[in-house]
Coordinates of N, CA and C in Angstrom, one line a residue:
X5 N 35.2 -3.6 -7.7 CA 34.3 -3.3 -7.1 C 34.0 -4.4 -5.6
X6 N 33.6 -3.8 -4.8 CA 33.2 -4.6 -3.2 C 31.7 -4.7 -2.5
X7 N 31.9 -5.5 -1.8 CA 30.4 -5.9 -1.3 C 30.7 -5.2 0.5
X8 N 29.7 -4.3 0.1 CA 29.3 -3.5 2.0 C 28.1 -4.3 2.5
X9 N 28.3 -4.3 3.8 CA 27.4 -5.0 4.3 C 26.6 -3.4 5.2
X10 N 25.4 -3.3 5.0 CA 24.8 -2.1 5.5 C 23.2 -2.0 5.5
X11 N 23.1 -0.7 6.3 CA 21.4 -0.3 5.8 C 21.4 0.6 5.0
X12 N 20.3 0.5 4.1 CA 19.7 1.6 3.4 C 18.6 2.4 3.7
X13 N 18.6 3.6 3.8 CA 17.4 4.3 4.2 C 17.2 4.8 2.6
X14 N 15.4 4.8 2.6 CA 15.0 5.2 1.3 C 14.0 6.0 1.8
X15 N 14.0 7.6 0.9 CA 12.7 8.3 1.4 C 12.7 8.7 -0.1
X16 N 11.2 9.1 -0.3 CA 10.5 9.5 -1.5 C 10.4 11.1 -1.4
X17 N 10.7 11.5 -2.4 CA 10.8 13.2 -2.6 C 9.7 13.6 -3.8
X18 N 9.1 14.6 -3.8 CA 8.1 15.0 -4.9 C 8.5 16.2 -5.4
X19 N 9.1 16.1 -6.6 CA 9.7 17.0 -7.3 C 9.4 17.4 -8.4
X20 N 10.1 18.0 -9.4 CA 9.4 18.9 -10.5 C 8.8 17.8 -11.4
X21 N 9.4 16.5 -11.7 CA 9.3 15.4 -12.5 C 8.4 14.6 -11.6
X22 N 7.3 14.6 -10.7 CA 6.6 13.7 -10.2 C 7.7 13.1 -8.7
X23 N 7.3 12.0 -7.8 CA 7.6 11.3 -7.0 C 9.3 10.7 -7.1
X24 N 10.0 10.7 -7.0 CA 11.8 10.0 -6.5 C 12.3 9.4 -5.6
X25 N 13.1 8.7 -5.4 CA 13.5 7.9 -4.0 C 15.1 8.5 -4.0
X26 N 15.3 8.7 -3.0 CA 16.4 8.8 -2.5 C 17.0 8.2 -1.5
X27 N 18.4 7.6 -1.5 CA 18.8 6.7 -0.5 C 20.5 7.0 0.3
X28 N 20.4 6.6 1.4 CA 21.4 6.7 2.3 C 22.0 5.4 2.7
X29 N 23.0 5.0 2.6 CA 24.0 3.9 2.6 C 24.5 4.1 4.0
X30 N 23.8 3.1 5.2 CA 24.7 3.7 6.4 C 25.6 2.2 6.4
X31 N 27.2 2.4 7.0 CA 27.7 1.4 7.2 C 28.8 1.2 8.1
X32 N 29.8 0.5 8.0 CA 30.8 0.7 9.1 C 32.1 1.4 8.6
X33 N 32.0 1.5 7.2 CA 32.9 2.3 6.0 C 32.4 3.7 6.3
X34 N 31.2 3.8 6.7 CA 30.4 5.4 6.6 C 29.4 5.6 6.0
X35 N 29.0 7.0 5.9 CA 27.5 7.1 5.0 C 27.6 7.5 3.8
X36 N 26.9 7.0 3.0 CA 26.7 7.4 1.8 C 25.5 7.6 0.8
X37 N 25.7 9.0 -0.2 CA 24.5 8.8 -0.9 C 24.5 7.8 -1.8
X38 N 23.3 7.3 -2.0 CA 23.3 6.3 -3.0 C 23.0 6.6 -4.3
X39 N 23.3 6.1 -5.4 CA 23.3 6.5 -6.7 C 22.7 4.6 -7.6
X40 N 21.6 4.5 -7.3 CA 21.0 3.4 -8.0 C 20.2 3.3 -8.9
X41 N 20.0 2.7 -9.6 CA 19.3 2.8 -11.3 C 17.9 2.0 -10.6
X42 N 17.7 1.5 -9.7 CA 16.5 0.7 -9.5 C 15.8 1.3 -8.2
X43 N 16.2 2.3 -7.4 CA 16.6 3.0 -6.0 C 14.3 3.4 -6.5
X44 N 14.0 4.0 -7.3 CA 12.4 4.2 -7.5 C 11.9 3.0 -7.4
X45 N 11.8 1.9 -7.5 CA 11.0 0.9 -7.6 C 10.4 0.4 -5.8
X46 N 11.6 0.9 -4.7 CA 11.5 0.6 -3.5 C 10.2 1.7 -3.0
X47 N 10.0 1.1 -2.0 CA 8.7 2.1 -1.0 C 9.8 2.7 -0.1
X48 N 9.8 3.9 0.4 CA 10.5 4.6 2.0 C 10.5 3.3 2.7
X49 N 11.6 3.0 3.1 CA 11.5 2.2 4.7 C 13.4 1.9 4.7
X50 N 13.9 1.3 5.2 CA 14.9 0.9 5.8 C 15.4 -0.6 5.2
X51 N 16.5 -0.9 4.8 CA 16.6 -2.1 3.9 C 18.1 -2.8 4.2
X52 N 18.1 -3.7 5.0 CA 19.6 -4.4 5.3 C 19.6 -5.4 4.5
X53 N 21.5 -5.3 4.3 CA 21.6 -6.6 3.5 C 23.1 -6.1 3.0
X54 N 23.5 -6.6 1.9 CA 24.8 -6.5 1.4 C 24.5 -5.5 -0.2
X55 N 25.5 -4.8 -0.3 CA 25.6 -3.9 -1.6 C 26.5 -4.0 -2.1
X56 N 26.5 -4.2 -3.8 CA 27.4 -4.1 -4.5 C 28.0 -2.7 -4.7
X57 N 29.2 -2.3 -4.3 CA 29.4 -0.6 -4.8 C 30.5 -1.2 -6.1
X58 N 30.0 -0.3 -7.3 CA 30.9 -0.6 -8.5 C 32.0 1.1 -8.5
X59 N 31.6 2.0 -7.7 CA 31.8 3.2 -7.6 C 31.9 4.1 -6.6
X60 N 32.9 4.9 -5.9 CA 32.8 5.4 -4.8 C 33.5 6.9 -5.0
X61 N 32.8 7.7 -4.7 CA 33.4 8.9 -5.2 C 32.8 10.3 -4.2
X62 N 33.2 11.2 -4.3 CA 32.5 12.6 -3.7 C 32.1 13.7 -5.1
X63 N 30.9 14.3 -4.5 CA 30.0 15.1 -5.3 C 29.7 16.3 -4.4
X64 N 30.0 17.4 -5.2 CA 29.4 18.6 -4.4 C 28.4 19.4 -5.0
X65 N 27.5 19.8 -4.5 CA 26.6 20.8 -5.6 C 25.9 21.6 -4.5
X66 N 25.4 23.0 -5.1 CA 25.2 24.3 -4.7 C 24.0 23.8 -3.4
X67 N 24.1 24.6 -2.6 CA 23.3 24.7 -1.4 C 22.9 26.0 -0.9
X68 N 21.9 27.0 -1.3 CA 21.9 28.2 -1.1 C 23.5 29.1 -1.1
X69 N 23.6 29.4 -0.2 CA 25.1 30.2 -0.7 C 26.4 29.3 -0.5
X70 N 26.5 28.5 -0.3 CA 27.4 27.1 -0.1 C 27.5 26.1 -1.1
X71 N 28.2 25.2 -0.7 CA 28.3 24.0 -1.4 C 28.2 22.7 -0.3
X72 N 27.9 21.7 -1.0 CA 27.6 20.6 -0.2 C 28.5 19.5 -0.5
X73 N 29.8 18.7 0.2 CA 30.5 17.7 -0.4 C 29.9 16.6 0.3
X74 N 29.4 15.4 -0.5 CA 29.0 14.3 -0.1 C 29.6 13.0 -1.0
X75 N 29.8 11.8 0.3 CA 30.3 10.8 -0.4 C 29.0 10.0 -0.9
X76 N 29.5 9.6 -2.1 CA 28.4 8.6 -2.9 C 28.9 7.7 -3.2
X77 N 28.1 6.4 -3.4 CA 28.4 5.0 -3.8 C 27.3 4.7 -5.0
X78 N 28.1 4.5 -6.0 CA 27.3 3.7 -7.1 C 27.1 2.2 -6.8
X79 N 25.6 1.9 -6.6 CA 25.4 0.3 -6.5 C 25.2 -0.1 -7.8
X80 N 25.4 -1.2 -7.8 CA 25.5 -2.4 -8.9 C 24.3 -3.4 -8.9
X81 N 24.4 -3.9 -7.4 CA 23.5 -4.8 -6.8 C 23.2 -5.1 -5.6
X82 N 22.0 -5.4 -5.0 CA 21.5 -5.5 -3.7 C 20.8 -6.8 -3.4
X83 N 21.5 -7.3 -2.2 CA 20.8 -8.9 -1.9 C 20.5 -8.4 -0.2
X84 N 19.3 -8.6 -0.2 CA 18.1 -7.9 1.3 C 18.3 -9.0 2.2
X85 N 18.5 -9.0 3.2 CA 18.3 -9.7 4.6 C 17.0 -9.3 5.3
X86 N 17.0 -8.0 5.3 CA 15.4 -7.5 6.0 C 14.8 -6.2 5.2
X87 N 13.7 -6.4 5.1 CA 13.1 -4.8 4.9 C 12.1 -4.3 5.6
X88 N 11.9 -3.2 5.6 CA 11.2 -2.5 6.7 C 10.8 -1.0 6.2
X89 N 9.7 -1.5 5.7 CA 9.1 -0.4 4.7 C 8.0 0.7 5.6
X90 N 8.0 1.6 4.9 CA 7.5 2.8 6.0 C 7.9 3.9 5.7
X91 N 7.3 5.3 6.0 CA 8.0 6.7 6.1 C 9.3 6.6 7.0
X92 N 10.3 7.9 6.8 CA 11.1 7.7 7.2 C 11.7 9.5 7.5
X93 N 12.2 9.4 8.8 CA 12.4 10.8 9.3 C 13.5 11.6 8.5
X94 N 13.7 12.9 9.2 CA 14.8 13.4 8.6 C 15.1 13.6 7.2
X95 N 14.7 13.9 6.0 CA 14.6 13.7 4.5 C 15.3 15.0 4.6
X96 N 16.4 15.0 3.7 CA 17.4 16.0 3.5 C 16.7 16.5 2.6
X97 N 17.0 18.1 2.1 CA 16.4 18.9 1.5 C 17.3 20.2 1.2
X98 N 17.4 20.6 -0.3 CA 16.7 20.1 -1.2 C 17.8 19.1 -1.7
X99 N 16.9 18.3 -2.2 CA 18.2 16.9 -3.2 C 17.4 17.1 -4.7
X100 N 18.2 17.0 -5.6 CA 17.7 17.2 -6.6 C 17.8 15.9 -7.5
X101 N 16.6 16.2 -8.2 CA 15.7 15.1 -8.6 C 16.8 13.9 -9.3
X102 N 17.0 12.9 -9.7 CA 18.0 12.0 -10.5 C 17.5 12.4 -11.9
X103 N 16.4 12.4 -12.3 CA 15.8 12.5 -13.7 C 16.5 14.1 -14.5
X104 N 16.4 15.2 -13.9 CA 16.9 16.6 -13.8 C 18.4 16.4 -13.9
X105 N 19.2 15.6 -13.1 CA 21.1 15.2 -13.4 C 21.2 14.6 -14.6
X106 N 20.2 13.6 -15.1 CA 20.2 12.7 -16.3 C 20.3 13.8 -17.2
X107 N 19.5 14.4 -17.3 CA 19.1 15.5 -18.6 C 20.3 16.8 -18.5
X108 N 20.4 17.0 -17.3 CA 21.9 18.2 -17.3 C 23.4 17.3 -18.0
X109 N 23.8 16.0 -17.6 CA 24.4 15.2 -18.1 C 24.7 15.0 -19.5
X110 N 23.2 15.0 -20.2 CA 23.1 14.6 -21.4 C 22.6 16.0 -22.4
X111 N 22.9 17.5 -21.6 CA 23.3 18.5 -22.4 C 21.7 19.1 -22.2
X112 N 20.7 18.5 -21.8 CA 19.4 19.1 -22.1 C 19.4 20.2 -20.9
X113 N 18.4 21.0 -21.0 CA 18.2 22.1 -19.9 C 16.9 21.5 -19.4
X114 N 17.1 21.1 -18.0 CA 15.8 20.8 -17.2 C 14.5 21.6 -16.8
X115 N 15.1 22.9 -16.9 CA 13.8 24.0 -16.4 C 13.1 24.0 -18.1
X116 N 13.5 23.9 -19.3 CA 12.9 23.8 -20.4 C 12.4 22.5 -20.8
X117 N 12.4 21.6 -19.9 CA 12.0 19.9 -20.3 C 10.9 19.5 -19.4
X118 N 10.4 18.6 -20.3 CA 8.6 18.1 -18.9 C 9.1 16.8 -19.6
X119 N 8.7 15.9 -18.1 CA 8.1 14.9 -18.1 C 6.7 14.5 -18.5
X120 N 6.2 13.4 -19.0 CA 5.0 13.2 -19.3 C 4.5 13.3 -18.0
X121 N 3.2 13.7 -18.1 CA 2.7 13.3 -16.2 C 1.8 12.0 -16.1
X122 N 1.4 12.2 -14.7 CA 1.0 11.0 -14.1 C -0.2 10.7 -14.9
X123 N -1.0 11.6 -15.2 CA -2.1 10.8 -16.2 C -1.9 10.3 -17.4
X124 N -0.7 10.0 -18.0 CA -0.3 9.3 -19.0 C 0.0 8.2 -18.5
X125 N 0.4 8.0 -17.3 CA 0.4 6.3 -17.0 C -0.6 5.9 -16.6
X126 N -1.6 6.1 -17.4 CA -2.9 5.5 -17.1 C -2.9 3.8 -18.2
X127 N -3.8 2.7 -17.9 CA -3.6 1.5 -18.4 C -4.0 1.9 -19.9
X128 N -4.5 3.2 -20.1 CA -5.0 3.7 -21.5 C -3.8 3.7 -22.6
X129 N -2.7 3.9 -21.9 CA -1.1 3.8 -22.6 C -0.7 2.9 -23.4
X130 N 0.1 3.1 -24.6 CA 0.5 2.1 -25.0 C 1.6 0.9 -24.7
X131 N 1.3 0.0 -23.7 CA 2.2 -0.9 -22.7 C 3.2 -1.5 -23.9
X132 N 2.7 -1.8 -24.9 CA 3.6 -2.6 -25.7 C 4.9 -1.4 -26.2
X133 N 4.9 -0.5 -26.3 CA 5.9 0.7 -26.7 C 6.6 0.8 -25.5
X134 N 5.8 1.0 -24.2 CA 6.3 1.5 -22.9 C 7.4 0.4 -22.5
X135 N 6.6 -0.8 -22.6 CA 7.9 -2.0 -21.7 C 8.8 -2.6 -22.6
X136 N 8.3 -2.5 -23.8 CA 9.4 -2.8 -25.5 C 9.7 -4.3 -25.1
X137 N 10.9 -5.1 -24.8 CA 10.8 -6.3 -24.5 C 10.1 -7.1 -23.8
X138 N 10.2 -6.6 -23.0 CA 9.3 -7.0 -21.8 C 7.9 -7.9 -22.2
X139 N 7.3 -7.2 -23.0 CA 6.1 -7.1 -23.4 C 5.5 -8.4 -24.1
X140 N 4.8 -9.0 -23.9 CA 3.3 -9.1 -23.0 C 4.6 -9.1 -21.4
X141 N 3.6 -8.5 -20.4 CA 4.1 -8.8 -18.8 C 3.1 -10.2 -18.5
X142 N 4.4 -10.8 -17.8 CA 3.8 -12.1 -17.2 C 3.5 -11.8 -15.6
X143 N 3.0 -12.6 -15.0 CA 2.9 -12.6 -13.4 C 3.8 -11.6 -12.7
X144 N 5.0 -12.2 -13.0 CA 6.2 -11.3 -12.5 C 6.8 -10.7 -13.3
X145 N 7.7 -9.3 -12.8 CA 8.3 -8.4 -14.0 C 9.2 -7.8 -13.0
X146 N 10.2 -8.1 -13.7 CA 11.8 -7.3 -13.2 C 12.0 -6.2 -14.3
X147 N 12.1 -4.9 -13.7 CA 12.1 -3.8 -14.8 C 13.6 -4.0 -15.0
X148 N 14.4 -3.0 -15.8 CA 15.5 -3.0 -16.5 C 15.6 -1.5 -15.9
X149 N 16.6 -0.7 -14.7 CA 16.3 0.1 -14.7 C 17.5 1.2 -15.9
X150 N 18.4 0.2 -16.5 CA 19.1 1.3 -17.6 C 18.4 1.9 -18.4
X151 N 16.9 1.4 -18.5 CA 16.3 2.3 -19.6 C 16.3 3.9 -19.5
X152 N 16.6 4.3 -18.0 CA 16.5 6.2 -18.0 C 15.4 6.1 -17.4
X153 N 15.4 7.5 -16.4 CA 14.7 7.9 -15.3 C 13.3 8.1 -15.6
X154 N 13.0 8.4 -16.8 CA 12.2 8.8 -17.1 C 10.9 7.6 -17.8
X155 N 11.6 6.7 -18.3 CA 11.1 5.5 -18.6 C 10.9 4.7 -17.8
X156 N 11.9 4.6 -16.6 CA 11.5 3.6 -15.6 C 10.4 4.1 -14.5
X157 N 10.3 5.4 -15.1 CA 9.2 5.9 -13.6 C 7.8 5.9 -14.4
X158 N 7.5 5.4 -15.9 CA 6.8 5.6 -16.4 C 6.1 4.1 -16.5
X159 N 6.9 2.8 -16.4 CA 6.8 1.8 -15.9 C 6.5 1.5 -14.8
X160 N 6.8 1.9 -13.6 CA 6.6 1.6 -12.4 C 5.6 2.1 -12.4
X161 N 5.1 3.2 -12.6 CA 3.7 4.1 -12.1 C 2.4 3.2 -13.1
X162 N 3.0 2.6 -14.3 CA 1.7 1.9 -14.7 C 1.5 0.4 -14.4
X163 N 2.7 -0.1 -13.7 CA 3.0 -1.5 -13.2 C 1.7 -1.0 -11.6
X164 N 1.9 -0.2 -10.9 CA 0.9 0.3 -9.8 C -0.2 0.4 -10.3
X165 N -0.7 0.9 -11.2 CA -1.9 1.5 -11.9 C -2.8 0.2 -12.3
X166 N -1.9 -0.8 -12.9 CA -2.1 -2.2 -13.0 C -2.3 -3.4 -12.2
X167 N -2.5 -2.7 -11.0 CA -2.7 -4.2 -10.0 C -1.1 -4.7 -9.5
X168 N -0.1 -4.5 -10.1 CA 1.2 -5.0 -9.5 C 1.8 -4.1 -8.1
X169 N 2.2 -5.2 -7.6 CA 3.0 -4.8 -6.5 C 4.4 -4.9 -6.3
X170 N 5.9 -4.4 -5.7 CA 6.7 -4.4 -5.8 C 7.1 -5.5 -4.8
X171 N 7.7 -6.6 -4.7 CA 8.3 -6.8 -3.3 C 9.9 -6.7 -3.0
X172 N 10.3 -5.8 -2.7 CA 11.5 -5.4 -2.3 C 12.7 -6.6 -1.8
X173 N 12.4 -7.5 -1.7 CA 13.0 -8.8 -1.0 C 13.9 -9.4 -2.4
X174 N 12.5 -9.5 -3.3 CA 12.6 -10.0 -4.8 C 13.1 -8.9 -5.7
X175 N 13.1 -8.0 -5.3 CA 13.2 -6.9 -6.4 C 12.5 -7.0 -7.8
X176 N 11.3 -7.2 -7.8 CA 10.4 -7.4 -8.9 C 9.4 -7.5 -8.8
X177 N 8.4 -6.9 -9.8 CA 6.8 -6.6 -9.5 C 6.0 -7.6 -9.8
X178 N 4.7 -7.9 -8.9 CA 4.0 -9.2 -9.0 C 2.5 -8.9 -9.1
X179 N 1.7 -9.4 -9.9 CA 0.7 -9.0 -10.1 C -0.6 -9.4 -8.8
X180 N -1.0 -8.6 -7.9 CA -1.8 -8.6 -7.1 C -2.8 -9.8 -7.0
X181 N -2.6 -10.7 -6.2 CA -4.2 -11.4 -6.0 C -5.3 -10.6 -5.5
X182 N -6.4 -10.8 -6.2 CA -7.5 -10.0 -6.2 C -8.7 -10.8 -4.9

């Protein structure tokens, strides 16, 4: 593992299973596609800081009639110095949804699978089953991104719908003051 100083640019894309985030890490070592389980918590924007990289590799994916080879870093932890939230330009397309990639890796066919819709993320759903050991929720909640993309997104959407806001600097959700 090594720590890289750089700038993480996050864009939100609307895919088959709803919104998901993609990230690009710009550093002195080069530009990398980011794999980080907690990426969906962040808002679109630019985040500067240090990034603990646990793995770096090249990945290929099909694009129209050719292939794209991407340098990828898997990030284990993030320590932010600055955050500039807001829309970003130059969203790469088409980017595969990480939930689809998880399904393919586990042998499921994404074309035949569905994730719960946004309407399932209302305050009526059983929050104890959704959050498990995190329930009951306190004023501040730090989600565990290792639960899987689908559950992680449901937790994120539940928190948004129930008055929580995400602080990228703390990487935690806090109950908004009304």
